[in-house]
Structures are given as C-alpha cells and as structure tokens.
C-alpha cells in the first residue's frame, strides 16, 4: 500500500500547497501493465476507512494499492466524531496456505493458475512451500520465462492470470452514486478532497435557483465505467471540478467512458477550492461566459505584496490600485501606489500587467528615490 500525497508541481514546486495533478503519474507508474487499485478518499473519516480497505484489498487480491491524497486532506486540522471510527477494524489477509502435503497436493506453486487470478499464499515457515521469487516474469512455479526458458504461451497465461484480479476487485467495490436531485440542471463531477467543497457549492447554487447534483469518484482504478456512463448519460450538463490546470480526471473519465464534460472548474494556485468560486464559475459556464484569466485587483495587490516582501522587507505595503490602458506596454496595467506600512505615506509607484502579471516597473518617489540612488551608488 502506497500513499501518494499530491502538492503543487512541477517537481518540488509548492511543497506547502495543495493540488490534484499527479493522476497520470500514478496511473502510469510502471514500465508495463499490472493490476492495481487506485483510490482517492474524500475526507478525513473516509481516509481512515480507505486505509483499512486498501490493506485488505492488497492482501486479498495480491496487488499494489495506491491511496491518492493531497496536501489539503493530509494536513488540515479537523474535528470528527469519535464514534465515526472503528478502533478494531476487520483484517482480511485473503486465502492462505497453512499446511501443504506434497504427496496429495503435488508441488506447491506460488503463482498457480486460478480462475480468480489470485494464487494462495503460504505463511512464512510453512513446510514444503519454499519458492524463489524472481523479478522477471515467471511460470506457476516462479521459474523465469524471459531468458533460457522463454515461452510465449506461458507468458500470455500468467499475464492473463494477473489481470483477472481487476475484474474480481471491481465487482466487490461499491459503484459511485449520484448525490442530489436526479432532475438537476447540472451535474458536478469531482474526485478526492473536492467532495466537501462541491457539496457546499451545490447548496449555494440551490439558494440561487440552480438545481445541481454531484457525482464523486473514489475508485479510480479499477473504474466503474458502466455505472458512470449510465449516470452521466442522463445528465443535462456536466462540469468537472479539479485542483489542476488540465482537467486530468475529466480526460481520464472521457478515456474510460467516451463522455466529455460541458465545462471545467479548475484551480492551480496552490490554494484549496472555495464553494463560492466553484458556484460562480458554474454559473458562468451555464451562461456561456468564458473564463477570465486576467489579474484581478485583489491578485494585483498580492503580487505587489510578494514583490515588497522579497525586495523591501516589511517596510512598505500596496496602497491604492487603479487600472490603466496599455501606455506603451502590450497590455493594460494595474498601477499600484506603494506606501509606508505605518504612516501610509507614498514611497513608490509600481505597474503590474493585467494579462501576464508581469512587474513592469518599481519607481521610488521623492526622498525614497534619493535614498535608493544613494544605496545603489554605495
């Protein structure tokens, strides 16, 4: 069982911020095909039970299980009802061999062909069950089939044996269900920790006369393609909600079902999605309004704060902001007055691009300009 906690990338990107952008890395984390389970819990309580389920599935089906969390879910403080947790969960290690009689059962085959694809494991130390576990592919007895004893049909059957596990696992996993009114105007599709914010956004939309429901996917692999297709085929409008730039889960869902979303709500600035911003974006999509990626006044103020923190310590702060025409630049700008933090006295002017977010200039004024010149000459 592996726990993959997503954060802002690429590479080490934003170690202290959240994102949902590792989906394809996890799905394709191998130099070949193999059966695996990928599951994304929706909240703290669900994460607790998901961990229990992950270990039981890994043991019973003998395959790796990857739990996909994110920084928001993994590190946020939350109070939950103690009764929501079971202190002594059920442990299921699957089919085990506790004794073996070679005279009656023949040689123990660790990777015996079975209809389920799962071969019984022997408890360590069980007499007459010794075997060598190689890294290369192998036959039922774990003898290598890639070099001296190469055998295409054995490779085919051992690979089919492995992949059979997926069918059995999928059959026992609960299929996703639609949450909310069946006759909704729009269906919001999400995965992982976005469940709560989507739920609250739906409440905000309802208060404004827009009926919405929610399809939240917990089990990413194996995937309930048939059930998801049946649900989304009946939806009037379908909008994905994800904390990434490229709508990764929507793309994955389309690959599994052929169903495309009618719109996407994306956030990738490292901060969690908020119910109000989700609701507002959903309304824009329903109204046919394209997403506006220009720098808002609040964002321009934050960009100015970033510049001041990294260049002037804590002495100054942004004051009044006004939007201006291009004035020699390839875009409109936010003109920012930089003031002394305590007195509010103007110390500099700053221009930030509305489209690009570029800092075009930072110009001290008055005595501040003289002091800056003196510092540079010294």
XYZ file of C-alpha atoms in Angstrom:
378
model
C 0.000 0.000 0.000
C 1.446 3.344 -1.099
C 0.136 6.757 -0.066
C 0.694 9.465 -2.690
C 0.056 12.938 -1.274
C -0.277 15.484 -4.074
C 1.052 19.020 -3.848
C 1.771 21.806 -6.320
C 4.334 20.978 -9.003
C 6.172 20.615 -11.251
C 8.978 18.843 -9.412
C 9.151 20.188 -5.836
C 7.079 23.196 -6.963
C 4.898 24.113 -3.982
C 5.774 21.781 -1.089
C 3.407 23.579 1.283
C 0.435 23.926 -1.077
C -2.219 21.597 -2.463
C -3.072 20.296 -5.946
C -4.560 17.290 -7.783
C -2.065 16.968 -10.602
C -0.389 13.557 -10.124
C -3.194 11.425 -11.552
C -1.485 10.302 -14.757
C 1.814 9.788 -12.965
C 0.111 7.333 -10.618
C -1.908 5.621 -13.358
C 1.206 5.117 -15.485
C 3.732 4.411 -12.725
C 5.317 1.358 -14.320
C 7.264 0.103 -17.341
C 4.403 -2.220 -18.188
C 0.881 -3.297 -17.348
C -0.084 -4.646 -13.979
C -3.238 -4.915 -11.887
C -3.525 -2.211 -9.294
C -6.051 -0.326 -7.225
C -6.075 3.469 -7.055
C -8.396 5.087 -4.557
C -8.916 8.738 -3.546
C -10.647 9.325 -0.182
C -12.967 12.316 0.072
C -12.439 13.434 3.685
C -10.738 12.571 6.984
C -13.127 9.823 8.070
C -13.125 8.335 4.597
C -9.302 8.356 4.621
C -9.340 6.242 7.801
C -11.589 3.579 6.289
C -9.850 3.801 2.925
C -6.568 2.816 4.585
C -8.231 -0.255 6.125
C -9.824 -1.181 2.813
C -6.518 -0.649 0.989
C -4.618 -3.112 3.162
C -7.374 -5.722 2.968
C -7.590 -5.428 -0.827
C -3.811 -5.543 -1.206
C -3.686 -8.774 0.831
C -6.777 -10.444 -0.582
C -6.139 -9.619 -4.242
C -2.327 -9.588 -4.040
C -1.814 -6.328 -5.874
C -0.473 -2.868 -5.052
C -2.936 -0.275 -3.778
C -2.246 3.440 -4.127
C -4.109 5.922 -1.948
C -4.198 9.345 -3.599
C -4.489 12.152 -1.088
C -3.418 15.782 -1.323
C -1.863 18.304 0.996
C -5.243 19.806 1.928
C -6.645 16.462 3.063
C -3.449 15.167 4.628
C -2.525 18.170 6.770
C -5.623 20.188 7.598
C -6.961 20.188 11.174
C -10.473 18.818 11.583
C -12.687 17.693 14.429
C -14.616 14.480 13.838
C -16.998 12.411 15.933
C -15.002 9.722 17.736
C -17.840 7.267 17.136
C -17.251 7.640 13.390
C -14.099 5.498 13.699
C -13.943 1.786 14.406
C -10.997 1.052 16.735
C -10.695 -2.630 15.773
C -11.263 -2.964 12.015
C -11.695 -6.284 10.284
C -8.446 -7.655 8.838
C -8.732 -9.873 5.759
C -5.492 -11.428 4.503
C -7.181 -13.491 1.801
C -6.612 -17.160 1.028
C -3.660 -18.587 2.961
C -1.869 -21.945 2.892
C -1.160 -23.061 6.464
C -0.043 -26.591 5.610
C 0.921 -28.465 2.446
C 1.117 -32.196 1.674
C 3.243 -32.792 -1.459
C 2.135 -36.450 -1.624
C -1.505 -35.443 -2.048
C -1.269 -31.910 -3.458
C 1.885 -32.100 -5.569
C 4.469 -29.330 -5.621
C 3.445 -26.027 -4.086
C 3.031 -23.437 -6.850
C 3.196 -19.929 -5.520
C 1.768 -18.493 -8.753
C -0.698 -21.256 -9.578
C -3.190 -20.506 -12.340
C -6.630 -19.876 -10.844
C -9.947 -18.613 -12.154
C -9.812 -15.565 -9.898
C -6.208 -14.783 -10.773
C -5.254 -14.957 -7.093
C -2.832 -17.741 -6.101
C -2.934 -18.927 -2.453
C -0.036 -17.648 -0.364
C 1.753 -19.778 2.176
C 2.508 -18.414 5.612
C 6.262 -17.996 6.090
C 7.785 -21.162 7.535
C 5.091 -23.492 6.227
C 6.737 -26.837 5.398
C 7.148 -27.798 1.715
C 6.161 -24.346 0.389
C 9.571 -22.881 -0.388
C 9.924 -20.999 -3.676
C 12.157 -18.368 -5.269
C 10.514 -15.052 -6.158
C 12.248 -13.538 -9.215
C 11.970 -10.041 -10.583
C 11.486 -11.272 -14.163
C 8.228 -12.800 -15.347
C 7.793 -16.464 -14.472
C 5.633 -19.574 -14.672
C 3.450 -21.079 -11.943
C 6.498 -22.353 -10.041
C 8.274 -18.964 -10.359
C 10.770 -20.248 -12.958
C 11.848 -17.406 -15.257
C 10.337 -17.334 -18.755
C 12.243 -14.411 -20.240
C 15.657 -15.942 -20.991
C 16.654 -19.616 -21.300
C 13.159 -20.956 -20.781
C 11.260 -18.403 -22.814
C 7.648 -19.408 -23.539
C 5.144 -17.055 -25.220
C 2.048 -19.091 -24.224
C 3.140 -19.263 -20.593
C 3.731 -15.505 -20.634
C 0.270 -14.971 -22.097
C -1.466 -17.079 -19.459
C 0.491 -15.729 -16.489
C -0.282 -12.175 -17.623
C -3.961 -13.010 -18.070
C -3.921 -14.563 -14.608
C -2.632 -11.342 -13.094
C -5.103 -9.116 -14.895
C -8.089 -11.292 -13.890
C -7.734 -9.821 -10.421
C -9.054 -6.498 -11.721
C -12.427 -7.974 -12.674
C -12.941 -9.573 -9.286
C -11.829 -6.481 -7.403
C -14.101 -4.192 -9.412
C -17.094 -6.442 -8.755
C -16.719 -6.078 -4.995
C -16.045 -2.322 -4.883
C -19.145 -0.133 -4.370
C -20.121 1.768 -7.503
C -20.429 5.578 -7.358
C -23.864 7.041 -6.776
C -25.381 10.353 -7.743
C -25.794 12.705 -4.778
C -28.631 15.193 -5.017
C -31.763 15.599 -7.157
C -31.966 13.359 -10.216
C -33.529 16.142 -12.321
C -30.734 18.637 -11.695
C -29.815 21.340 -14.183
C -26.122 20.476 -13.872
C -24.003 17.604 -12.534
C -20.682 18.457 -10.891
C -18.048 15.724 -11.227
C -15.130 15.511 -8.819
C -12.686 13.197 -7.100
C -10.731 13.093 -3.857
C -10.820 16.008 -1.424
C -13.046 18.210 -3.608
C -16.148 16.390 -2.330
C -16.867 18.789 0.527
C -16.389 21.999 -1.421
C -18.584 20.722 -4.267
C -21.284 19.777 -1.765
C -21.255 23.305 -0.330
C -21.196 24.868 -3.799
C -24.328 22.900 -4.667
C -26.050 24.390 -1.613
C -25.080 27.897 -2.745
C -26.395 27.208 -6.243
C -29.675 25.883 -4.837
C -30.129 29.111 -2.881
C -29.808 30.992 -6.179
C -32.333 28.832 -8.029
C -29.925 26.468 -9.797
C -30.561 22.797 -9.130
C -27.305 20.807 -9.105
C -26.183 17.330 -8.090
C -22.840 15.638 -7.620
C -21.053 12.563 -8.937
C -17.941 11.948 -6.883
C -15.467 9.251 -7.906
C -13.475 7.499 -5.206
C -12.248 4.417 -7.067
C -10.063 5.468 -9.973
C -8.716 2.016 -10.823
C -10.395 -0.270 -11.442
C -13.017 2.105 -12.809
C -16.804 1.668 -12.775
C -17.166 2.663 -16.433
C -20.629 1.142 -16.939
C -22.205 2.763 -13.887
C -20.577 6.145 -14.529
C -21.691 6.089 -18.157
C -25.286 5.363 -17.148
C -25.309 8.254 -14.675
C -23.644 10.866 -16.869
C -25.658 9.941 -19.972
C -28.747 11.188 -18.143
C -27.126 14.449 -17.010
C -28.243 17.694 -18.661
C -24.930 19.483 -18.171
C -21.672 18.026 -16.856
C -18.955 20.147 -15.243
C -15.738 18.796 -13.714
C -14.219 20.385 -10.607
C -10.492 19.770 -10.067
C -7.429 21.321 -8.458
C -5.268 21.176 -11.590
C -4.805 23.025 -14.877
C -5.578 20.353 -17.472
C -8.729 18.714 -16.009
C -6.875 15.424 -15.609
C -9.723 13.411 -14.190
C -12.148 14.658 -16.850
C -9.679 13.465 -19.503
C -9.317 10.106 -17.772
C -13.091 9.766 -17.474
C -13.511 10.507 -21.166
C -10.981 7.801 -21.997
C -12.894 5.263 -19.899
C -16.433 6.210 -20.959
C -16.229 8.391 -24.080
C -18.158 11.117 -22.232
C -16.828 14.670 -22.380
C -17.596 17.413 -19.881
C -19.510 20.530 -20.908
C -17.251 22.708 -18.800
C -14.433 22.682 -16.278
C -13.765 24.419 -12.979
C -10.014 24.452 -12.341
C -7.766 25.876 -9.646
C -3.986 25.560 -9.613
C -2.621 28.397 -7.473
C -1.853 26.128 -4.533
C -4.876 27.197 -2.504
C -7.934 24.987 -1.904
C -11.061 25.414 -3.965
C -13.743 27.518 -2.285
C -17.521 26.906 -2.536
C -18.302 30.425 -3.722
C -15.730 30.403 -6.536
C -16.988 26.990 -7.691
C -20.598 28.176 -7.675
C -19.746 31.400 -9.527
C -17.760 29.576 -12.193
C -20.567 27.041 -12.672
C -22.997 29.931 -13.258
C -20.607 31.454 -15.800
C -20.349 28.158 -17.680
C -24.120 27.729 -17.738
C -24.409 31.290 -19.079
C -21.788 30.640 -21.778
C -19.320 33.075 -20.264
C -15.642 32.207 -20.950
C -13.173 32.032 -18.101
C -11.352 35.301 -17.415
C -7.673 34.684 -16.613
C -6.697 38.330 -16.230
C -5.180 39.544 -12.970
C -7.866 40.865 -10.630
C -7.364 43.844 -8.346
C -7.005 41.528 -5.343
C -4.437 39.424 -7.208
C -2.509 42.535 -8.267
C -2.359 43.594 -4.636
C -0.993 40.160 -3.677
C 1.602 40.323 -6.481
C 2.673 43.709 -5.153
C 2.924 42.263 -1.632
C 5.119 39.472 -2.981
C 7.442 41.968 -4.654
C 7.705 44.053 -1.494
C 8.314 41.047 0.753
C 11.157 39.872 -1.467
C 12.701 43.293 -2.196
C 11.827 45.647 0.659
C 11.154 43.505 3.701
C 8.174 44.599 5.783
C 8.640 48.383 5.444
C 6.075 49.031 2.704
C 2.625 47.882 1.590
C 0.479 48.406 -1.508
C -1.963 51.279 -1.232
C -4.365 52.499 -3.900
C -4.687 50.471 -7.140
C -6.009 51.837 -10.426
C -6.384 50.106 -13.774
C -4.804 51.898 -16.747
C -4.561 51.487 -20.512
C -1.507 49.857 -22.074
C 0.504 53.109 -22.113
C 3.406 51.684 -24.077
C 3.024 48.088 -22.893
C 1.371 45.206 -24.717
C -1.388 45.038 -22.110
C -3.343 47.082 -19.621
C -1.731 47.526 -16.224
C -2.607 47.806 -12.592
C -0.887 50.921 -11.264
C -0.088 50.454 -7.592
C 0.853 53.111 -5.077
C 3.422 51.755 -2.620
C 3.118 53.348 0.806
C 4.982 53.226 4.102
C 3.403 50.492 6.194
C 2.614 52.571 9.293
C 2.158 56.154 8.095
C 0.612 55.427 4.697
C 2.945 57.930 3.043
C 3.539 57.247 -0.647
C 7.023 55.842 -1.297
C 6.920 54.384 -4.839
C 4.863 53.552 -7.933
C 4.525 50.093 -9.432
C 2.903 48.683 -12.602
C 1.631 45.118 -12.975
C 0.366 43.607 -16.244
C -3.342 42.703 -16.270
C -2.841 39.757 -18.642
C 0.625 38.459 -17.785
C 1.088 39.541 -14.181
C 4.476 40.990 -15.150
C 6.037 43.653 -12.928
C 6.906 46.388 -15.428
C 8.471 48.863 -13.056
C 9.025 49.840 -9.450
C 9.867 53.551 -9.118
C 10.640 55.167 -5.754
C 9.422 58.754 -5.414
C 10.778 61.797 -3.560
C 13.199 61.104 -0.738
C 12.715 57.393 -1.191
C 14.111 57.770 -4.720
C 17.134 59.684 -3.374
C 17.757 57.041 -0.734
C 17.509 54.276 -3.327
C 20.016 56.076 -5.561
C 22.385 56.548 -2.639
C 22.180 52.869 -1.741
C 22.901 51.833 -5.326
C 25.936 54.169 -5.607
C 27.392 52.969 -2.318
